[in-house]
Amino acid sequence: MGKTFRNLFVGGCVLLWLVPLYLLVVNALTPVGSYSGTAAWTPNGFALLDNLVTAWNDAGIGESFLSSLLYAVVCGAAAVLVAAMAAFAVVVLPIPRPAFWFWLIYSGTLFPLQMFLAPLFGMYAEGNLYDTRLGLMLIYVAWAVPFAFFLIRNQMTTMPPEVTEAAMIDGASFRRIFWRIHVPLMGSSLAAAFIFQFTAVWNDLLFGITLTRSPDVQPVMAALTSLNNAYASSGPPVILAGALIVSLPTLVVFLTFRGLFLRGVTAATR
């Protein structure tokens, strides 16, 4: 009985996830001129390529797509690197009050992002960082560090201290211990943290619409919002084609590295 209920529950969750995806794809296929105004459950023509081209070129999704790819890859990698160094300092280095530093860094995940918007907007306007790629990348890195630090630090605490002690006896510096021992051993956790941060940066809308306004600087989620406003009169097929474009990178990254991701999460949470 319990197994049957579990299978039904899982099947229901899968169905709830697949139905919106199915509707997105079917309605993105529909030609704009043939759209009736209500969601179609069966394909009504095939204009996917035309809708994708309109969303990519005419609506400006392509430029924002490349900007978001830059933000997600560079900021995700930079945040993971900073988080790994911070975790190494808290766990391995003989610093005073390591628990204090852990909670100080981890507290970045405890506060709602909305509380930072007003001071950030004022600071960015005064510092000429508003509507710049550098300004957006700085906030993305700072935002992504705390959770990546949490994941990496959790796995680092499981590593036996004898490894570090043996390396120090052999004359290795802390820098060498970090790059030659800890980084290779933490590869799965670093990868899992990167996938988390890549997805978070890619899906960001809040900072994108608050700290930018230029199409060549805006992330793709902000551009998708603009697309929704600009093409509302022509019907959803172009908007849904843009949403299809936007959803592909995170799906590809997760499906490609799902094994590495699961190993990293398991190592970081056990």
CSV table of C-alpha atoms in Angstrom, one decimal, residues 117 120-136 138 206-214 217-218:
chain,number,residue,atom,x,y,z
A,117,LEU,CA,17.8,46.4,-3.4
A,120,LEU,CA,22.4,48.6,-3.8
A,121,PHE,CA,20.6,50.8,-6.2
A,122,GLY,CA,21.8,54.0,-4.5
A,123,MET,CA,25.3,52.7,-4.2
A,124,TYR,CA,25.4,51.6,-7.8
A,125,ALA,CA,24.1,54.9,-9.0
A,126,GLU,CA,26.7,56.8,-7.1
A,127,GLY,CA,29.5,54.5,-8.1
A,128,ASN,CA,28.7,54.4,-11.8
A,129,LEU,CA,28.0,50.7,-11.6
A,130,TYR,CA,24.4,50.9,-12.5
A,131,ASP,CA,23.5,49.4,-15.9
A,132,THR,CA,27.0,47.9,-16.3
A,133,ARG,CA,28.1,44.3,-16.7
A,134,LEU,CA,30.8,44.7,-14.1
A,135,GLY,CA,28.2,45.9,-11.5
A,136,LEU,CA,25.9,43.0,-12.3
A,138,LEU,CA,29.9,41.8,-8.7
A,206,LEU,CA,15.2,40.6,-9.5
A,207,PHE,CA,18.7,42.1,-9.9
A,208,GLY,CA,18.4,42.1,-13.7
A,209,ILE,CA,15.4,44.4,-13.7
A,210,THR,CA,16.6,46.5,-10.8
A,211,LEU,CA,20.2,47.2,-11.7
A,212,THR,CA,20.1,47.3,-15.5
A,213,ARG,CA,18.1,48.8,-18.3
A,214,SER,CA,20.2,48.4,-21.5
A,217,VAL,CA,23.6,44.4,-20.3
A,218,GLN,CA,20.3,42.9,-19.2
